[in-house]
Amino acid sequence: MYNKILVGYDGSDGSKECLKSGAELAKSSNAKLTAFWVGGYKPYYHETKAEIDEERLSVENFAKSLQNDIEEFKSKENIDIEFVYVIGNPAKEIVSYAKKNDFDLIIIGHKGHSSLWDSLGHVADKVSENAHCNVLIVRNKTK
């Protein structure tokens, strides 16, 4: 059914539901599964190199915590998952990465962590409008 599945993952409850759905689909279709996070820097002017470095370190530390989540999930579910992160606009980066790497399904949560990006337009809406492949939008079951 699917060969390559890209899951938007930011550590939120919704993205954990996406990862579970992706794992089920990957197991049933023997697909490659990739968890993908898009980090960003706060949209304000950094006055010093130290502030820029501090922001970069914060993003890298968060990415490491997400990778640890993925490693735990891999062990628990006995499935291979690649974790990739980039810096940029979430919707644009998800769509671009999926197209460039020939994914045939994107799984994304209805809402994630970032209120900043929500204010710029829902990531899920933008991904579903612009993706070259199928998009599965997963609602958070805890709500």
mmCIF file with all atom_site columns, N, CA and C in Angstrom, residues 72-116:
data_model
loop_
_atom_site.group_PDB
_atom_site.id
_atom_site.type_symbol
_atom_site.label_atom_id
_atom_site.label_alt_id
_atom_site.label_comp_id
_atom_site.label_asym_id
_atom_site.label_entity_id
_atom_site.label_seq_id
_atom_site.pdbx_PDB_ins_code
_atom_site.Cartn_x
_atom_site.Cartn_y
_atom_site.Cartn_z
_atom_site.occupancy
_atom_site.B_iso_or_equiv
_atom_site.pdbx_formal_charge
_atom_site.auth_seq_id
_atom_site.auth_comp_id
_atom_site.auth_asym_id
_atom_site.auth_atom_id
_atom_site.pdbx_PDB_model_num
ATOM 1   N N  . GLU A 1 72  ? 12.749 5.318  22.294 1.00 0.00 ? 72  GLU A N  1
ATOM 2   C CA . GLU A 1 72  ? 11.915 4.553  23.229 1.00 0.00 ? 72  GLU A CA 1
ATOM 3   C C  . GLU A 1 72  ? 10.762 3.879  22.491 1.00 0.00 ? 72  GLU A C  1
ATOM 4   N N  . PHE A 1 73  ? 10.130 4.625  21.589 1.00 0.00 ? 73  PHE A N  1
ATOM 5   C CA . PHE A 1 73  ? 9.010  4.085  20.817 1.00 0.00 ? 73  PHE A CA 1
ATOM 6   C C  . PHE A 1 73  ? 9.469  2.921  19.945 1.00 0.00 ? 73  PHE A C  1
ATOM 7   N N  . LYS A 1 74  ? 10.632 3.064  19.315 1.00 0.00 ? 74  LYS A N  1
ATOM 8   C CA . LYS A 1 74  ? 11.190 1.994  18.475 1.00 0.00 ? 74  LYS A CA 1
ATOM 9   C C  . LYS A 1 74  ? 11.359 0.707  19.275 1.00 0.00 ? 74  LYS A C  1
ATOM 10  N N  . SER A 1 75  ? 11.915 0.833  20.466 1.00 0.00 ? 75  SER A N  1
ATOM 11  C CA . SER A 1 75  ? 12.144 -0.345 21.311 1.00 0.00 ? 75  SER A CA 1
ATOM 12  C C  . SER A 1 75  ? 10.827 -0.977 21.739 1.00 0.00 ? 75  SER A C  1
ATOM 13  N N  . LYS A 1 76  ? 9.899  -0.145 22.156 1.00 0.00 ? 76  LYS A N  1
ATOM 14  C CA . LYS A 1 76  ? 8.607  -0.630 22.640 1.00 0.00 ? 76  LYS A CA 1
ATOM 15  C C  . LYS A 1 76  ? 7.808  -1.310 21.532 1.00 0.00 ? 76  LYS A C  1
ATOM 16  N N  . GLU A 1 77  ? 7.808  -0.715 20.350 1.00 0.00 ? 77  GLU A N  1
ATOM 17  C CA . GLU A 1 77  ? 6.987  -1.213 19.241 1.00 0.00 ? 77  GLU A CA 1
ATOM 18  C C  . GLU A 1 77  ? 7.739  -2.163 18.307 1.00 0.00 ? 77  GLU A C  1
ATOM 19  N N  . ASN A 1 78  ? 9.028  -2.331 18.540 1.00 0.00 ? 78  ASN A N  1
ATOM 20  C CA . ASN A 1 78  ? 9.859  -3.199 17.703 1.00 0.00 ? 78  ASN A CA 1
ATOM 21  C C  . ASN A 1 78  ? 9.725  -2.837 16.216 1.00 0.00 ? 78  ASN A C  1
ATOM 22  N N  . ILE A 1 79  ? 10.006 -1.583 15.920 1.00 0.00 ? 79  ILE A N  1
ATOM 23  C CA . ILE A 1 79  ? 9.914  -1.085 14.549 1.00 0.00 ? 79  ILE A CA 1
ATOM 24  C C  . ILE A 1 79  ? 11.079 -0.138 14.290 1.00 0.00 ? 79  ILE A C  1
ATOM 25  N N  . ASP A 1 80  ? 11.541 -0.112 13.069 1.00 0.00 ? 80  ASP A N  1
ATOM 26  C CA . ASP A 1 80  ? 12.636 0.789  12.703 1.00 0.00 ? 80  ASP A CA 1
ATOM 27  C C  . ASP A 1 80  ? 12.052 2.134  12.273 1.00 0.00 ? 80  ASP A C  1
ATOM 28  N N  . ILE A 1 81  ? 12.543 3.199  12.871 1.00 0.00 ? 81  ILE A N  1
ATOM 29  C CA . ILE A 1 81  ? 12.096 4.551  12.536 1.00 0.00 ? 81  ILE A CA 1
ATOM 30  C C  . ILE A 1 81  ? 13.325 5.440  12.420 1.00 0.00 ? 81  ILE A C  1
ATOM 31  N N  . GLU A 1 82  ? 13.389 6.184  11.346 1.00 0.00 ? 82  GLU A N  1
ATOM 32  C CA . GLU A 1 82  ? 14.440 7.188  11.198 1.00 0.00 ? 82  GLU A CA 1
ATOM 33  C C  . GLU A 1 82  ? 13.899 8.505  11.750 1.00 0.00 ? 82  GLU A C  1
ATOM 34  N N  . PHE A 1 83  ? 14.751 9.268  12.441 1.00 0.00 ? 83  PHE A N  1
ATOM 35  C CA . PHE A 1 83  ? 14.360 10.593 12.924 1.00 0.00 ? 83  PHE A CA 1
ATOM 36  C C  . PHE A 1 83  ? 15.171 11.642 12.177 1.00 0.00 ? 83  PHE A C  1
ATOM 37  N N  . VAL A 1 84  ? 14.474 12.620 11.620 1.00 0.00 ? 84  VAL A N  1
ATOM 38  C CA . VAL A 1 84  ? 15.111 13.700 10.870 1.00 0.00 ? 84  VAL A CA 1
ATOM 39  C C  . VAL A 1 84  ? 14.568 15.016 11.393 1.00 0.00 ? 84  VAL A C  1
ATOM 40  N N  . TYR A 1 85  ? 15.461 16.011 11.556 1.00 0.00 ? 85  TYR A N  1
ATOM 41  C CA . TYR A 1 85  ? 14.945 17.342 11.865 1.00 0.00 ? 85  TYR A CA 1
ATOM 42  C C  . TYR A 1 85  ? 15.658 18.384 11.024 1.00 0.00 ? 85  TYR A C  1
ATOM 43  N N  . VAL A 1 86  ? 14.907 19.430 10.729 1.00 0.00 ? 86  VAL A N  1
ATOM 44  C CA . VAL A 1 86  ? 15.415 20.562 9.966  1.00 0.00 ? 86  VAL A CA 1
ATOM 45  C C  . VAL A 1 86  ? 14.908 21.838 10.629 1.00 0.00 ? 86  VAL A C  1
ATOM 46  N N  . ILE A 1 87  ? 15.455 22.962 10.203 1.00 0.00 ? 87  ILE A N  1
ATOM 47  C CA . ILE A 1 87  ? 15.024 24.268 10.697 1.00 0.00 ? 87  ILE A CA 1
ATOM 48  C C  . ILE A 1 87  ? 14.274 24.973 9.574  1.00 0.00 ? 87  ILE A C  1
ATOM 49  N N  . GLY A 1 88  ? 13.143 25.554 9.903  1.00 0.00 ? 88  GLY A N  1
ATOM 50  C CA . GLY A 1 88  ? 12.402 26.294 8.884  1.00 0.00 ? 88  GLY A CA 1
ATOM 51  C C  . GLY A 1 88  ? 10.932 26.421 9.208  1.00 0.00 ? 88  GLY A C  1
ATOM 52  N N  . ASN A 1 89  ? 10.145 26.661 8.180  1.00 0.00 ? 89  ASN A N  1
ATOM 53  C CA . ASN A 1 89  ? 8.698  26.759 8.293  1.00 0.00 ? 89  ASN A CA 1
ATOM 54  C C  . ASN A 1 89  ? 8.130  25.341 8.221  1.00 0.00 ? 89  ASN A C  1
ATOM 55  N N  . PRO A 1 90  ? 7.381  24.902 9.232  1.00 0.00 ? 90  PRO A N  1
ATOM 56  C CA . PRO A 1 90  ? 6.939  23.510 9.274  1.00 0.00 ? 90  PRO A CA 1
ATOM 57  C C  . PRO A 1 90  ? 6.225  23.010 8.019  1.00 0.00 ? 90  PRO A C  1
ATOM 58  N N  . ALA A 1 91  ? 5.207  23.694 7.566  1.00 0.00 ? 91  ALA A N  1
ATOM 59  C CA . ALA A 1 91  ? 4.452  23.208 6.403  1.00 0.00 ? 91  ALA A CA 1
ATOM 60  C C  . ALA A 1 91  ? 5.341  23.112 5.167  1.00 0.00 ? 91  ALA A C  1
ATOM 61  N N  . LYS A 1 92  ? 6.106  24.148 4.905  1.00 0.00 ? 92  LYS A N  1
ATOM 62  C CA . LYS A 1 92  ? 6.974  24.150 3.720  1.00 0.00 ? 92  LYS A CA 1
ATOM 63  C C  . LYS A 1 92  ? 8.015  23.043 3.786  1.00 0.00 ? 92  LYS A C  1
ATOM 64  N N  . GLU A 1 93  ? 8.620  22.865 4.952  1.00 0.00 ? 93  GLU A N  1
ATOM 65  C CA . GLU A 1 93  ? 9.674  21.855 5.093  1.00 0.00 ? 93  GLU A CA 1
ATOM 66  C C  . GLU A 1 93  ? 9.121  20.437 4.988  1.00 0.00 ? 93  GLU A C  1
ATOM 67  N N  . ILE A 1 94  ? 7.953  20.197 5.567  1.00 0.00 ? 94  ILE A N  1
ATOM 68  C CA . ILE A 1 94  ? 7.344  18.864 5.488  1.00 0.00 ? 94  ILE A CA 1
ATOM 69  C C  . ILE A 1 94  ? 7.039  18.517 4.039  1.00 0.00 ? 94  ILE A C  1
ATOM 70  N N  . VAL A 1 95  ? 6.386  19.438 3.337  1.00 0.00 ? 95  VAL A N  1
ATOM 71  C CA . VAL A 1 95  ? 6.020  19.202 1.934  1.00 0.00 ? 95  VAL A CA 1
ATOM 72  C C  . VAL A 1 95  ? 7.267  19.012 1.075  1.00 0.00 ? 95  VAL A C  1
ATOM 73  N N  . SER A 1 96  ? 8.257  19.866 1.268  1.00 0.00 ? 96  SER A N  1
ATOM 74  C CA . SER A 1 96  ? 9.485  19.796 0.478  1.00 0.00 ? 96  SER A CA 1
ATOM 75  C C  . SER A 1 96  ? 10.239 18.490 0.728  1.00 0.00 ? 96  SER A C  1
ATOM 76  N N  . TYR A 1 97  ? 10.409 18.127 1.990  1.00 0.00 ? 97  TYR A N  1
ATOM 77  C CA . TYR A 1 97  ? 11.144 16.908 2.329  1.00 0.00 ? 97  TYR A CA 1
ATOM 78  C C  . TYR A 1 97  ? 10.425 15.675 1.785  1.00 0.00 ? 97  TYR A C  1
ATOM 79  N N  . ALA A 1 98  ? 9.111  15.652 1.921  1.00 0.00 ? 98  ALA A N  1
ATOM 80  C CA . ALA A 1 98  ? 8.334  14.508 1.431  1.00 0.00 ? 98  ALA A CA 1
ATOM 81  C C  . ALA A 1 98  ? 8.482  14.348 -0.079 1.00 0.00 ? 98  ALA A C  1
ATOM 82  N N  . LYS A 1 99  ? 8.425  15.449 -0.796 1.00 0.00 ? 99  LYS A N  1
ATOM 83  C CA . LYS A 1 99  ? 8.539  15.383 -2.257 1.00 0.00 ? 99  LYS A CA 1
ATOM 84  C C  . LYS A 1 99  ? 9.952  14.986 -2.682 1.00 0.00 ? 99  LYS A C  1
ATOM 85  N N  . LYS A 1 100 ? 10.945 15.638 -2.083 1.00 0.00 ? 100 LYS A N  1
ATOM 86  C CA . LYS A 1 100 ? 12.339 15.384 -2.456 1.00 0.00 ? 100 LYS A CA 1
ATOM 87  C C  . LYS A 1 100 ? 12.752 13.935 -2.184 1.00 0.00 ? 100 LYS A C  1
ATOM 88  N N  . ASN A 1 101 ? 12.151 13.332 -1.175 1.00 0.00 ? 101 ASN A N  1
ATOM 89  C CA . ASN A 1 101 ? 12.536 11.977 -0.776 1.00 0.00 ? 101 ASN A CA 1
ATOM 90  C C  . ASN A 1 101 ? 11.494 10.913 -1.140 1.00 0.00 ? 101 ASN A C  1
ATOM 91  N N  . ASP A 1 102 ? 10.581 11.268 -2.026 1.00 0.00 ? 102 ASP A N  1
ATOM 92  C CA . ASP A 1 102 ? 9.608  10.316 -2.590 1.00 0.00 ? 102 ASP A CA 1
ATOM 93  C C  . ASP A 1 102 ? 8.744  9.589  -1.560 1.00 0.00 ? 102 ASP A C  1
ATOM 94  N N  . PHE A 1 103 ? 8.269  10.303 -0.557 1.00 0.00 ? 103 PHE A N  1
ATOM 95  C CA . PHE A 1 103 ? 7.322  9.699  0.383  1.00 0.00 ? 103 PHE A CA 1
ATOM 96  C C  . PHE A 1 103 ? 5.970  9.595  -0.303 1.00 0.00 ? 103 PHE A C  1
ATOM 97  N N  . ASP A 1 104 ? 5.229  8.538  0.013  1.00 0.00 ? 104 ASP A N  1
ATOM 98  C CA . ASP A 1 104 ? 3.907  8.409  -0.587 1.00 0.00 ? 104 ASP A CA 1
ATOM 99  C C  . ASP A 1 104 ? 2.777  8.616  0.414  1.00 0.00 ? 104 ASP A C  1
ATOM 100 N N  . LEU A 1 105 ? 3.129  8.922  1.679  1.00 0.00 ? 105 LEU A N  1
ATOM 101 C CA . LEU A 1 105 ? 2.129  9.286  2.680  1.00 0.00 ? 105 LEU A CA 1
ATOM 102 C C  . LEU A 1 105 ? 2.772  10.197 3.719  1.00 0.00 ? 105 LEU A C  1
ATOM 103 N N  . ILE A 1 106 ? 2.058  11.257 4.053  1.00 0.00 ? 106 ILE A N  1
ATOM 104 C CA . ILE A 1 106 ? 2.435  12.137 5.162  1.00 0.00 ? 106 ILE A CA 1
ATOM 105 C C  . ILE A 1 106 ? 1.358  11.978 6.221  1.00 0.00 ? 106 ILE A C  1
ATOM 106 N N  . ILE A 1 107 ? 1.781  11.753 7.458  1.00 0.00 ? 107 ILE A N  1
ATOM 107 C CA . ILE A 1 107 ? 0.843  11.700 8.582  1.00 0.00 ? 107 ILE A CA 1
ATOM 108 C C  . ILE A 1 107 ? 1.170  12.879 9.483  1.00 0.00 ? 107 ILE A C  1
ATOM 109 N N  . ILE A 1 108 ? 0.155  13.668 9.763  1.00 0.00 ? 108 ILE A N  1
ATOM 110 C CA . ILE A 1 108 ? 0.369  14.877 10.555 1.00 0.00 ? 108 ILE A CA 1
ATOM 111 C C  . ILE A 1 108 ? -0.802 15.066 11.512 1.00 0.00 ? 108 ILE A C  1
ATOM 112 N N  . GLY A 1 109 ? -0.507 15.644 12.662 1.00 0.00 ? 109 GLY A N  1
ATOM 113 C CA . GLY A 1 109 ? -1.551 15.900 13.644 1.00 0.00 ? 109 GLY A CA 1
ATOM 114 C C  . GLY A 1 109 ? -2.391 17.110 13.280 1.00 0.00 ? 109 GLY A C  1
ATOM 115 N N  . HIS A 1 110 ? -3.607 17.088 13.783 1.00 0.00 ? 110 HIS A N  1
ATOM 116 C CA . HIS A 1 110 ? -4.514 18.209 13.558 1.00 0.00 ? 110 HIS A CA 1
ATOM 117 C C  . HIS A 1 110 ? -3.953 19.477 14.188 1.00 0.00 ? 110 HIS A C  1
ATOM 118 N N  . LYS A 1 111 ? -3.353 19.335 15.369 1.00 0.00 ? 111 LYS A N  1
ATOM 119 C CA . LYS A 1 111 ? -2.688 20.458 16.035 1.00 0.00 ? 111 LYS A CA 1
ATOM 120 C C  . LYS A 1 111 ? -1.457 19.929 16.739 1.00 0.00 ? 111 LYS A C  1
ATOM 121 N N  . GLY A 1 112 ? -0.405 20.741 16.740 1.00 0.00 ? 112 GLY A N  1
ATOM 122 C CA . GLY A 1 112 ? 0.823  20.353 17.426 1.00 0.00 ? 112 GLY A CA 1
ATOM 123 C C  . GLY A 1 112 ? 1.105  21.287 18.584 1.00 0.00 ? 112 GLY A C  1
ATOM 124 N N  . HIS A 1 113 ? 2.378  21.463 18.879 1.00 0.00 ? 113 HIS A N  1
ATOM 125 C CA . HIS A 1 113 ? 2.806  22.306 19.989 1.00 0.00 ? 113 HIS A CA 1
ATOM 126 C C  . HIS A 1 113 ? 2.747  23.794 19.700 1.00 0.00 ? 113 HIS A C  1
ATOM 127 N N  . SER A 1 114 ? 3.131  24.181 18.522 1.00 0.00 ? 114 SER A N  1
ATOM 128 C CA . SER A 1 114 ? 3.524  25.558 18.277 1.00 0.00 ? 114 SER A CA 1
ATOM 129 C C  . SER A 1 114 ? 2.376  26.510 17.996 1.00 0.00 ? 114 SER A C  1
ATOM 130 N N  . SER A 1 115 ? 2.072  27.371 18.950 1.00 0.00 ? 115 SER A N  1
ATOM 131 C CA . SER A 1 115 ? 1.041  28.384 18.716 1.00 0.00 ? 115 SER A CA 1
ATOM 132 C C  . SER A 1 115 ? 1.530  29.436 17.730 1.00 0.00 ? 115 SER A C  1
ATOM 133 N N  . LEU A 1 116 ? 2.844  29.627 17.640 1.00 0.00 ? 116 LEU A N  1
ATOM 134 C CA . LEU A 1 116 ? 3.398  30.576 16.666 1.00 0.00 ? 116 LEU A CA 1
ATOM 135 C C  . LEU A 1 116 ? 2.985  30.175 15.266 1.00 0.00 ? 116 LEU A C  1
#
